PDB file of C-alpha atoms and ligand atoms in Angstrom:
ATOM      1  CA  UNK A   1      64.642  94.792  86.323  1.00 38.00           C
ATOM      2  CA  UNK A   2      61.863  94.628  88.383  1.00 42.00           C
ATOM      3  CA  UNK A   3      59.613  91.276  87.733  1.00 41.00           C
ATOM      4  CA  UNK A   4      56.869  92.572  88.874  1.00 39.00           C
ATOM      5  CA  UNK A   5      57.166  94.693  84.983  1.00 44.00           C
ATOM      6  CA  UNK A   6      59.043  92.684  83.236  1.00 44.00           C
ATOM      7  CA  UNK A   7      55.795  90.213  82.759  1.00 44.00           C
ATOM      8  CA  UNK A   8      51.659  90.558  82.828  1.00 45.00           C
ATOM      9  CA  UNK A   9      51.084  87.362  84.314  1.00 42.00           C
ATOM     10  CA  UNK A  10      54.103  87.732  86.445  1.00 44.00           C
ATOM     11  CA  UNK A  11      52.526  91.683  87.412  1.00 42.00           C
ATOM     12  CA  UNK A  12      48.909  90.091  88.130  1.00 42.00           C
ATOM     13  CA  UNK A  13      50.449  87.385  89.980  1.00 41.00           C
ATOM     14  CA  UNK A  14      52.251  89.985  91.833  1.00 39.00           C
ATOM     15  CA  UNK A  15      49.339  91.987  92.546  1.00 43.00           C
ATOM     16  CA  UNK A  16      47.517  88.935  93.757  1.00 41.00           C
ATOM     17  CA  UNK A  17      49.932  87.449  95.990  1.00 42.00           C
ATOM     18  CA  UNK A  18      50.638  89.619  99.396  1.00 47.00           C
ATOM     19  CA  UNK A  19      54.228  90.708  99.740  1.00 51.00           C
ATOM     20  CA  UNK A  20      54.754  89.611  96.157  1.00 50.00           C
ATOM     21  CA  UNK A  21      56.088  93.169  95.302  1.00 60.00           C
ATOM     22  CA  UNK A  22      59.694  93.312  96.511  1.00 66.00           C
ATOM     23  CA  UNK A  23      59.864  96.066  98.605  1.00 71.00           C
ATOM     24  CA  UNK A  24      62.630  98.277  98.028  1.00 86.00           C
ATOM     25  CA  UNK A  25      62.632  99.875 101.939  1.00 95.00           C
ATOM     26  CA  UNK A  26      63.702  97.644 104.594  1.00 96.00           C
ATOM     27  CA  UNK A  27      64.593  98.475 108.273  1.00 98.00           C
ATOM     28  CA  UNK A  28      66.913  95.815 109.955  1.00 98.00           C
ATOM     29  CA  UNK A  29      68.409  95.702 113.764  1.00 98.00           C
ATOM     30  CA  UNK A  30      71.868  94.489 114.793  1.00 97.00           C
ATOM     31  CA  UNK A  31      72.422  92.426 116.478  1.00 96.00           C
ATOM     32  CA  UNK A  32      69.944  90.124 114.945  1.00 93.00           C
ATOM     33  CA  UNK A  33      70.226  87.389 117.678  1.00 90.00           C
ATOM     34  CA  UNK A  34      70.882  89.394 121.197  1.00 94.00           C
ATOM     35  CA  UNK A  35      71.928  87.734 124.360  1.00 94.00           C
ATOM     36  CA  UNK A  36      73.433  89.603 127.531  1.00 95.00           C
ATOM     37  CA  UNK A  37      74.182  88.780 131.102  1.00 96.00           C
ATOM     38  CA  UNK A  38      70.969  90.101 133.050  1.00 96.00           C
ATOM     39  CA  UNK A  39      72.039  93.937 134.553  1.00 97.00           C
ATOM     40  CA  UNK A  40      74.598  94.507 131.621  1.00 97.00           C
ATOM     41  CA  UNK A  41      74.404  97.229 128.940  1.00 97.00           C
ATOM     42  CA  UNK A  42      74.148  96.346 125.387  1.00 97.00           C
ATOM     43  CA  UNK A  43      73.465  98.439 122.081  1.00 98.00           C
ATOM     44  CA  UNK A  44      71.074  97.938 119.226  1.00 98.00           C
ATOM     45  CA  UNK A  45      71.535  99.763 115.833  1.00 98.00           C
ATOM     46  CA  UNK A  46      68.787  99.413 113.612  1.00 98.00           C
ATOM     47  CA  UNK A  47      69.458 100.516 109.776  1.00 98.00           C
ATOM     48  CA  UNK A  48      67.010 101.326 107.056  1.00 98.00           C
ATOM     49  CA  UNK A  49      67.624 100.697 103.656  1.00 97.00           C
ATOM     50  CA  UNK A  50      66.579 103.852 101.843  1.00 96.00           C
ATOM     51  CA  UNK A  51      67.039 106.994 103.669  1.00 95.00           C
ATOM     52  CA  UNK A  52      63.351 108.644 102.326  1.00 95.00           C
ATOM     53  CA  UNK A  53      61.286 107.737 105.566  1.00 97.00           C
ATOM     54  CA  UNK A  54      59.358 110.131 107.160  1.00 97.00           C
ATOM     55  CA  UNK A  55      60.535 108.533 110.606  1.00 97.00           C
ATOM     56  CA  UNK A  56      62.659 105.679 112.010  1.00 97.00           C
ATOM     57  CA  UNK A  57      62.355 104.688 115.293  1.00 97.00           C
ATOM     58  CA  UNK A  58      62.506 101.817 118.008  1.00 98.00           C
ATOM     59  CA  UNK A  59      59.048 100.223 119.873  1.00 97.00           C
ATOM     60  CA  UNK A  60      60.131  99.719 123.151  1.00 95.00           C
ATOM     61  CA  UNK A  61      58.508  98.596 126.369  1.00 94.00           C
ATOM     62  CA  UNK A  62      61.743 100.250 128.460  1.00 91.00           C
ATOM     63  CA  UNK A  63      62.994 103.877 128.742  1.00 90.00           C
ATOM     64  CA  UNK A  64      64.678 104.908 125.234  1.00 90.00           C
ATOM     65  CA  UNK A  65      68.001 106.113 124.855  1.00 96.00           C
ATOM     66  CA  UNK A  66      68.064 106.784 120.772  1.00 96.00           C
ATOM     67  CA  UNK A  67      70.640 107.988 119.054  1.00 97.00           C
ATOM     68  CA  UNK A  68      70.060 109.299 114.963  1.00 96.00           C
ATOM     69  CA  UNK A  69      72.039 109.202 112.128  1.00 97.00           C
ATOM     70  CA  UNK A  70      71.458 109.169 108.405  1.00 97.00           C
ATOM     71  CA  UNK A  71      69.734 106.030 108.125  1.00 97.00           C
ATOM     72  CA  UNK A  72      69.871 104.587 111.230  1.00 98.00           C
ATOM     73  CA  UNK A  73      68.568 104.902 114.920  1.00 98.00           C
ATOM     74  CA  UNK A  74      70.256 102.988 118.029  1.00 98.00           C
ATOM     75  CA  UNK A  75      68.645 102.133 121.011  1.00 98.00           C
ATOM     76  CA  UNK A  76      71.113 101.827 124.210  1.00 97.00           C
ATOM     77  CA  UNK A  77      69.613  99.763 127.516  1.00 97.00           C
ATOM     78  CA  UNK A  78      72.134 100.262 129.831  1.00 96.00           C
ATOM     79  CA  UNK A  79      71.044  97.741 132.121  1.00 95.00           C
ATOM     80  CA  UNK A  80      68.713  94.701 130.992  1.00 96.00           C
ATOM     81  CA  UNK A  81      66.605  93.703 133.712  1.00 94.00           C
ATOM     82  CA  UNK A  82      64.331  91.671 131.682  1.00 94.00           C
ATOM     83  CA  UNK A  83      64.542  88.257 131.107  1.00 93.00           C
ATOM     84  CA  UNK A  84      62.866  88.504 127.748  1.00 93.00           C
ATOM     85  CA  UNK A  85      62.715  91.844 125.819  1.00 95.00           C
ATOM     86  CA  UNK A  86      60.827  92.146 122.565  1.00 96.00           C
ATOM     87  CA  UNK A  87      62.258  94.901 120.478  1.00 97.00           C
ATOM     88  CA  UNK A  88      60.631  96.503 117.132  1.00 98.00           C
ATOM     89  CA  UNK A  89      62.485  98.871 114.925  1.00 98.00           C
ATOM     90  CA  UNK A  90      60.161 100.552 111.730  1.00 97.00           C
ATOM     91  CA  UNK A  91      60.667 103.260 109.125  1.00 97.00           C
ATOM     92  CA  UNK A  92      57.795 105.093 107.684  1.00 97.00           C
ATOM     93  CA  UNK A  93      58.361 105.686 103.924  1.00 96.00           C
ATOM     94  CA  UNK A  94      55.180 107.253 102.593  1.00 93.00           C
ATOM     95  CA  UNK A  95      52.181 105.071 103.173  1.00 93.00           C
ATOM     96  CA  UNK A  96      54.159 102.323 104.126  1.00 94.00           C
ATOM     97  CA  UNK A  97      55.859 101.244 107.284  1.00 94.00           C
ATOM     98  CA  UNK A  98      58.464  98.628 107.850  1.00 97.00           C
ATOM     99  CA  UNK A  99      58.907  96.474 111.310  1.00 97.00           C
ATOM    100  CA  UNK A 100      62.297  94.467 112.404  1.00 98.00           C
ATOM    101  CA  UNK A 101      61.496  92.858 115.197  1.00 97.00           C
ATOM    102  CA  UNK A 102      63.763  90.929 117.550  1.00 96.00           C
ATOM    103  CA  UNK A 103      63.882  89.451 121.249  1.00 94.00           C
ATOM    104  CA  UNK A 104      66.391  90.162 123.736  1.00 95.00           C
ATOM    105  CA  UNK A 105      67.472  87.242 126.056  1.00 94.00           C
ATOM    106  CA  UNK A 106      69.233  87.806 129.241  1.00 95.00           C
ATOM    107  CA  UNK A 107      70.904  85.052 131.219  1.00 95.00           C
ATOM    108  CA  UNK A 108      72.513  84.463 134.358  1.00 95.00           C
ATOM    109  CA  UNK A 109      75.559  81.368 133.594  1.00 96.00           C
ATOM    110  CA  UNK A 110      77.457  80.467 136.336  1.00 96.00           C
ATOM    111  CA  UNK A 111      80.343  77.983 134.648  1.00 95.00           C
ATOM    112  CA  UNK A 112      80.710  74.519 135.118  1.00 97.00           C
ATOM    113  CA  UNK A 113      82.736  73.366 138.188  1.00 97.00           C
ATOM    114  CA  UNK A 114      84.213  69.817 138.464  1.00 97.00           C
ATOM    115  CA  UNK A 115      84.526  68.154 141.944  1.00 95.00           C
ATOM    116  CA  UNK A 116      86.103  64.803 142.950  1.00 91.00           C
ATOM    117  CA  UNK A 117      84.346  63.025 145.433  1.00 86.00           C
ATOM    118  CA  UNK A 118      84.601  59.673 147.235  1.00 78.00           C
ATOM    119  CA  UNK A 119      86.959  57.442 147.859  1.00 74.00           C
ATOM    120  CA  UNK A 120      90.962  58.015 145.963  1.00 77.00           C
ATOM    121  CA  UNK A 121      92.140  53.923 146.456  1.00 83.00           C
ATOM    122  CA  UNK A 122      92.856  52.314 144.030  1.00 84.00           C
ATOM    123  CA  UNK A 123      90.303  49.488 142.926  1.00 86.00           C
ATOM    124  CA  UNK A 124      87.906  51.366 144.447  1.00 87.00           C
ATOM    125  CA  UNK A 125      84.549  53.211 142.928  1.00 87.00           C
ATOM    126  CA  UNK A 126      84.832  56.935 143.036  1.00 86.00           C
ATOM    127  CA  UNK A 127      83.001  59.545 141.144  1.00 89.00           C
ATOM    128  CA  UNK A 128      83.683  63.099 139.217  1.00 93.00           C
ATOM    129  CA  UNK A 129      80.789  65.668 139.253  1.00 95.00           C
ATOM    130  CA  UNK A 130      80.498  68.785 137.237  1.00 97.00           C
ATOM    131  CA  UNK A 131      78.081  71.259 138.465  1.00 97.00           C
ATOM    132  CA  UNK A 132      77.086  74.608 136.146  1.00 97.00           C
ATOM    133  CA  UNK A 133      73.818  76.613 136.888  1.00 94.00           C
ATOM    134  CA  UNK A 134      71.811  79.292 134.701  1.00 95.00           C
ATOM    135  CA  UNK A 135      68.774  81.408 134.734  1.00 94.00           C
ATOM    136  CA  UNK A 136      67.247  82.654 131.676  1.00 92.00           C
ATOM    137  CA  UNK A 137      63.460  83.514 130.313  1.00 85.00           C
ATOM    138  CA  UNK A 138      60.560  80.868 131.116  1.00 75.00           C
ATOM    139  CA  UNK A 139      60.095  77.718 130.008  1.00 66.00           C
ATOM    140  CA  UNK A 140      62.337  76.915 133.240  1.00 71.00           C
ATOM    141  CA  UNK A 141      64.325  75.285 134.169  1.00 82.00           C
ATOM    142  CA  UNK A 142      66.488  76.547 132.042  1.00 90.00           C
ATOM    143  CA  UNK A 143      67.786  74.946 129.039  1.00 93.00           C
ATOM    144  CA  UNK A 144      71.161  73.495 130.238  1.00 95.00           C
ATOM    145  CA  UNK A 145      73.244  70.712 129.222  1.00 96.00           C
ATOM    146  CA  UNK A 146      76.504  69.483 130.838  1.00 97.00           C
ATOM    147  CA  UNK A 147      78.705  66.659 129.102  1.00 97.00           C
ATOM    148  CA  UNK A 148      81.925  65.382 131.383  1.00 97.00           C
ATOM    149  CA  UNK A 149      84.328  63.348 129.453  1.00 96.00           C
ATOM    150  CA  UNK A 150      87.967  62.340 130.085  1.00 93.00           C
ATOM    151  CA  UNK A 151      90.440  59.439 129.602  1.00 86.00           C
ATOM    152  CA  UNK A 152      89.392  56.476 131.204  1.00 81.00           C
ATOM    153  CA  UNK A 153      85.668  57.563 131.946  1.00 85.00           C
ATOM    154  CA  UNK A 154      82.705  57.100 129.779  1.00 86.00           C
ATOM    155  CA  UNK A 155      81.681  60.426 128.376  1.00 92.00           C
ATOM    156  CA  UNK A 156      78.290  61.463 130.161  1.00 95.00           C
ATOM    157  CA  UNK A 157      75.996  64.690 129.048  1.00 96.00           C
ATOM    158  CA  UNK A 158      72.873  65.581 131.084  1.00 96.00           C
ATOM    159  CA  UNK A 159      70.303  67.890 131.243  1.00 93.00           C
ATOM    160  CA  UNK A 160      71.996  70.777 134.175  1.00 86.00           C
ATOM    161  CA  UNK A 161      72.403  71.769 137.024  1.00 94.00           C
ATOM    162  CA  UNK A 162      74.577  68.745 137.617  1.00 96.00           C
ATOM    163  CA  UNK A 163      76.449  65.387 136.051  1.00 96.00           C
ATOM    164  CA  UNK A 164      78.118  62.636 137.305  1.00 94.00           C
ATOM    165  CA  UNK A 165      80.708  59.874 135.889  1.00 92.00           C
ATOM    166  CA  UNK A 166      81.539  57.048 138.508  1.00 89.00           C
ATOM    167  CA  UNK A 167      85.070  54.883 137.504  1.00 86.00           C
ATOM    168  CA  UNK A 168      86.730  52.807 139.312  1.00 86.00           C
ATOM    169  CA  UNK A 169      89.833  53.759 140.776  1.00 84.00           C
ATOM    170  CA  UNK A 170      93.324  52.830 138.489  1.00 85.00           C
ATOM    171  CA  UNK A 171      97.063  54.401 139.973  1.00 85.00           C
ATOM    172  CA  UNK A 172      97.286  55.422 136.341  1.00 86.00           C
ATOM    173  CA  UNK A 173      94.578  57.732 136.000  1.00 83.00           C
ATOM    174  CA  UNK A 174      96.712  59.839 138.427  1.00 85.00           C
ATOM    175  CA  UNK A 175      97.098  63.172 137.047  1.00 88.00           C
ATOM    176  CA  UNK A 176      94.839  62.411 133.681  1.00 90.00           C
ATOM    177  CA  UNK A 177      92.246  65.074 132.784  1.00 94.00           C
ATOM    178  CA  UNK A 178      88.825  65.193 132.734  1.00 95.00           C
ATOM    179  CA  UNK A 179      86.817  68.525 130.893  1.00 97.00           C
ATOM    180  CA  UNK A 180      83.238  69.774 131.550  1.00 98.00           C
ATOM    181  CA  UNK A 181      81.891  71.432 129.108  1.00 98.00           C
ATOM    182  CA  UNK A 182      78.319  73.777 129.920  1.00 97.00           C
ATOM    183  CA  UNK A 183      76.057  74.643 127.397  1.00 97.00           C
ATOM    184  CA  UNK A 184      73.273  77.520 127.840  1.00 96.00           C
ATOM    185  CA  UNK A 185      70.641  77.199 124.555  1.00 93.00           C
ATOM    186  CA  UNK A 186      68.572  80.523 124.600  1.00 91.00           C
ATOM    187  CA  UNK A 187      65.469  81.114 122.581  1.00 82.00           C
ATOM    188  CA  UNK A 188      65.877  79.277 119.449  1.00 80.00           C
ATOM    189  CA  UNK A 189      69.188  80.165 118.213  1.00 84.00           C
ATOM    190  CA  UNK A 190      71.767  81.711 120.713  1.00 89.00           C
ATOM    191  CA  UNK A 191      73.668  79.656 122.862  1.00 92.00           C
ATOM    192  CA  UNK A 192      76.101  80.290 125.725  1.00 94.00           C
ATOM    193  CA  UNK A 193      79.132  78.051 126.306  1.00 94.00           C
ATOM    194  CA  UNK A 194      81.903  77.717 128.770  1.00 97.00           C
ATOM    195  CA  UNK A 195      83.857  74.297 130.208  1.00 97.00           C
ATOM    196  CA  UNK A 196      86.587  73.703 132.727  1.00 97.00           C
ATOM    197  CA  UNK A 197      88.797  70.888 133.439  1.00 97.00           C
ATOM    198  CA  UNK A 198      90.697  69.915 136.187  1.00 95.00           C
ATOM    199  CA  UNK A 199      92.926  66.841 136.990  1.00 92.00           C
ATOM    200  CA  UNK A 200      92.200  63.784 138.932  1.00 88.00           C
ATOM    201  CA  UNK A 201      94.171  62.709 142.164  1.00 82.00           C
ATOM    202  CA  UNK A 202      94.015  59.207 142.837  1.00 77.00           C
TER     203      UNK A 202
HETATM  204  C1  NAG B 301      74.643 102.086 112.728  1.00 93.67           C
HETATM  205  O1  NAG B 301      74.813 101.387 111.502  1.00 93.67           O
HETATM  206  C2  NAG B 301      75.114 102.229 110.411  1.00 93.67           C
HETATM  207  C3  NAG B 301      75.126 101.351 109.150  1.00 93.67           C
HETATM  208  O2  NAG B 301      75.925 100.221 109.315  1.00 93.67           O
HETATM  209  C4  NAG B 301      76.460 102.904 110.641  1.00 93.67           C
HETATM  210  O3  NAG B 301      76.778 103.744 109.563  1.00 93.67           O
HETATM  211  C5  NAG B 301      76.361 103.716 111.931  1.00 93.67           C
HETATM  212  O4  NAG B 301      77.615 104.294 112.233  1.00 93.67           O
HETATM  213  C6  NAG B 301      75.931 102.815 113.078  1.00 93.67           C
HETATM  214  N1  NAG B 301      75.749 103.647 114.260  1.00 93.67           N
HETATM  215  C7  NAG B 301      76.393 103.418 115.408  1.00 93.67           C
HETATM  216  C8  NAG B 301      76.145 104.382 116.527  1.00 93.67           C
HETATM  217  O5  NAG B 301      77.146 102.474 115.542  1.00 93.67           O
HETATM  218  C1  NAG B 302      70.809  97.305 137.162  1.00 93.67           C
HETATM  219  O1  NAG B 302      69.524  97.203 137.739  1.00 93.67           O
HETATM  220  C2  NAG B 302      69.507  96.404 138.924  1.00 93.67           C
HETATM  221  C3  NAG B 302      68.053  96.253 139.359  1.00 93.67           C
HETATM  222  O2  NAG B 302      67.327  97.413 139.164  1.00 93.67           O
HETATM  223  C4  NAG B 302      70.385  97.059 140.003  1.00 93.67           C
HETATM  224  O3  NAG B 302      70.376  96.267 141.151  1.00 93.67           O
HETATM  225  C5  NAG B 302      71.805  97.185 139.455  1.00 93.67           C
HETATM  226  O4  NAG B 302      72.615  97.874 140.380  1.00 93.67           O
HETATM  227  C6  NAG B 302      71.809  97.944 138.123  1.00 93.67           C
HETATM  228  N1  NAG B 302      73.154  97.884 137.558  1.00 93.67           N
HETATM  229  C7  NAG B 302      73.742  98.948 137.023  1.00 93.67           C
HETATM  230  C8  NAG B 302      75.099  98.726 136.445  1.00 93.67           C
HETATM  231  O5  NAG B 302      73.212 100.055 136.999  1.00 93.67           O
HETATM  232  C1  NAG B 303      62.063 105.707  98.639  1.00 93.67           C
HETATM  233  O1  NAG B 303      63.168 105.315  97.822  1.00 93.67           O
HETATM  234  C2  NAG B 303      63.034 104.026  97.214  1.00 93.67           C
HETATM  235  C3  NAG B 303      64.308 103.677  96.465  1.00 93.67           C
HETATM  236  O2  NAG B 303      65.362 104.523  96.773  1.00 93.67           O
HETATM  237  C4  NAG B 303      61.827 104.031  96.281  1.00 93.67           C
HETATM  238  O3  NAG B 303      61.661 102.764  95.684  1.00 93.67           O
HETATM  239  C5  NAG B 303      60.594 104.371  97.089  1.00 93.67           C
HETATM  240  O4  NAG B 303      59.461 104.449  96.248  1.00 93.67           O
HETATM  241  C6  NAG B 303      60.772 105.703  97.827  1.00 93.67           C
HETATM  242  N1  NAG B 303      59.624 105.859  98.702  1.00 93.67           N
HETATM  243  C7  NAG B 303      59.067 107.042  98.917  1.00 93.67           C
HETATM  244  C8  NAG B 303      57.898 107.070  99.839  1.00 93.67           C
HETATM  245  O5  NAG B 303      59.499 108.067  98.419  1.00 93.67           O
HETATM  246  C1  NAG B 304      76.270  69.792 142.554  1.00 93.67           C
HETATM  247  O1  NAG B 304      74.902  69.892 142.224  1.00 93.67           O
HETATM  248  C2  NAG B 304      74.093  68.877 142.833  1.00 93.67           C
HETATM  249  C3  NAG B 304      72.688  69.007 142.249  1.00 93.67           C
HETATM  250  O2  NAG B 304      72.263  70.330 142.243  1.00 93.67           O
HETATM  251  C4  NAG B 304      74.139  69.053 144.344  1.00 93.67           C
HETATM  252  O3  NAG B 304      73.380  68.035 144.956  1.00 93.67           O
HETATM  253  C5  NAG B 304      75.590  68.954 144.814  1.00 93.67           C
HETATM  254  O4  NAG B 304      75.666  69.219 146.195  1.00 93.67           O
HETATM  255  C6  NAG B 304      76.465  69.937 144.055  1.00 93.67           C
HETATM  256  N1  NAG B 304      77.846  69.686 144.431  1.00 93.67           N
HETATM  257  C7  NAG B 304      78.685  70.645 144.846  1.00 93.67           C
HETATM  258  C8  NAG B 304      80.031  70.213 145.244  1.00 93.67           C
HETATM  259  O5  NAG B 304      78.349  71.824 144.852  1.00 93.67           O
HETATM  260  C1  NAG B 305      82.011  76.979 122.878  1.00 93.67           C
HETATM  261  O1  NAG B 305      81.625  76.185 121.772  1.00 93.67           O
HETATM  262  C2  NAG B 305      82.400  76.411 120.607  1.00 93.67           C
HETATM  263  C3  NAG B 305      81.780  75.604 119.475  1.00 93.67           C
HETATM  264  O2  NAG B 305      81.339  74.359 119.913  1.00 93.67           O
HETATM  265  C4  NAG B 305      83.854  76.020 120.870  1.00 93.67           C
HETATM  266  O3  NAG B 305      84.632  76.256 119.731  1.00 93.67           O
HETATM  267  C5  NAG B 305      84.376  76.854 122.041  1.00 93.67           C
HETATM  268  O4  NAG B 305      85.679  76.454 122.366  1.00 93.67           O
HETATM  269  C6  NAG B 305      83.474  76.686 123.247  1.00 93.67           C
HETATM  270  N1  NAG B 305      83.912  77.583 124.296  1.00 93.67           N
HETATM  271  C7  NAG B 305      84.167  77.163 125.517  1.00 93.67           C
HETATM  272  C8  NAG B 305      84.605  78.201 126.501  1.00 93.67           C
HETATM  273  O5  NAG B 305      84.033  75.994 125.833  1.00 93.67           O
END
């Protein structure tokens, strides 16, 4: 039952209150939370919940590509070339309209790379440093974070392009591990991930 009805204080309230009605026509877009590498393709479906509008279709600043169906529309951008992309998707259904809006984030995510520098005798100081880069929408620099860990070194996470662990040489690390793990945070949700490891040679 609708409780808007099913009540009159509950219908005033309802009439009072904006958006109180529940509104049976919604449009939606997958995916909800886009990310792509900058200059590939990617495609956006958006969906309405009834199929009485009048007309369903994307709000784009780029060239469409739509594609129709029986209650849905899809935009295709075959290459994204903007860093940040806002996207809006409404139905018309009568005298009412309905907006899904969502923002596109393209990246650039080169993976972390771990290199062994200094000195390899034993007793001595050396250091491991993982390097990763990205490129993504403003704020920059872009929000990066690197955390190097392995046996025998104390874990260390930074803010990117670059982190560094210094140990002192043992015969025994010989051959141990150590993993880099890159982490790309995009808008306020999506987040891009990759890590390598490689083994030390003492
Ligand atoms: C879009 O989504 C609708 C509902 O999930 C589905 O029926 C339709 O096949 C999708 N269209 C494309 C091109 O994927
Ligand atoms: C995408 O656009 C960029 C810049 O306009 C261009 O350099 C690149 O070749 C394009 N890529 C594809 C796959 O069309
Ligand atoms: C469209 O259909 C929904 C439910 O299927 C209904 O609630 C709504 O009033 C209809 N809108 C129009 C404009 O016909
Ligand atoms: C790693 O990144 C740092 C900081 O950007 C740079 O100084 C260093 O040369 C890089 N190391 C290698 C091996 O690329
Ligand atoms: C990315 O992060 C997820 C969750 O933390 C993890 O399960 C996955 O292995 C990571 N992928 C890479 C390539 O590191």
């Amino acid at each position: 039952m609708d409780p808007c009805q099913s009540w009159g204080a509950m219908a005033l309230l309802c009439l009072l209150v904006p958006g109180g009605h529940p509104d049976p026509c919604r449009v939606s877009i997958s995916p909800e939370e886009p990310a792509v590498e900058f200059g590939t393709s990617l495609l956006f479906n958006c969906t309405s919940s009834c199929r009485n509008y009048t007309r369903l279709s994307w709000e784009v600043s780029v060239t469409k590509i739509e594609e129709q169906g029986p209650g849905w529309v899809t935009l295709s951008i075959p290459n994204v070339t903007d860093w940040r992309l806002e996207l809006h998707c409404f139905g018309i259904f009568g005298e009412r309209r309905d907006i899904a809006t969502t923002t596109l984030h393209a990246y650039r995510f080169s993976p972390p790379r771990i290199y062994q520098e200094g000195d390899t005798v034993a007793g001595r100081e050396t250091h491991v440093t993982c390097n990763a880069s990205a490129q993504a929408s403003p704020p920059d620099p872009p929000n990066l974070r690197l955390t190097l860990w392995g046996e025998g070194l104390s874990p260390s996470t930074r803010q990117g392009p670059s982190v560094t662990s210094a140990f002192t040489v043992q015969p025994e690390q010989h051959g141990r591990e150590v993993t880099c793990e890159a982490v790309l945070r995009l808008g306020r949700r999506r987040m891009v991930n990759a890590s390598a490891t490689a083994t030390l040679w003492v």
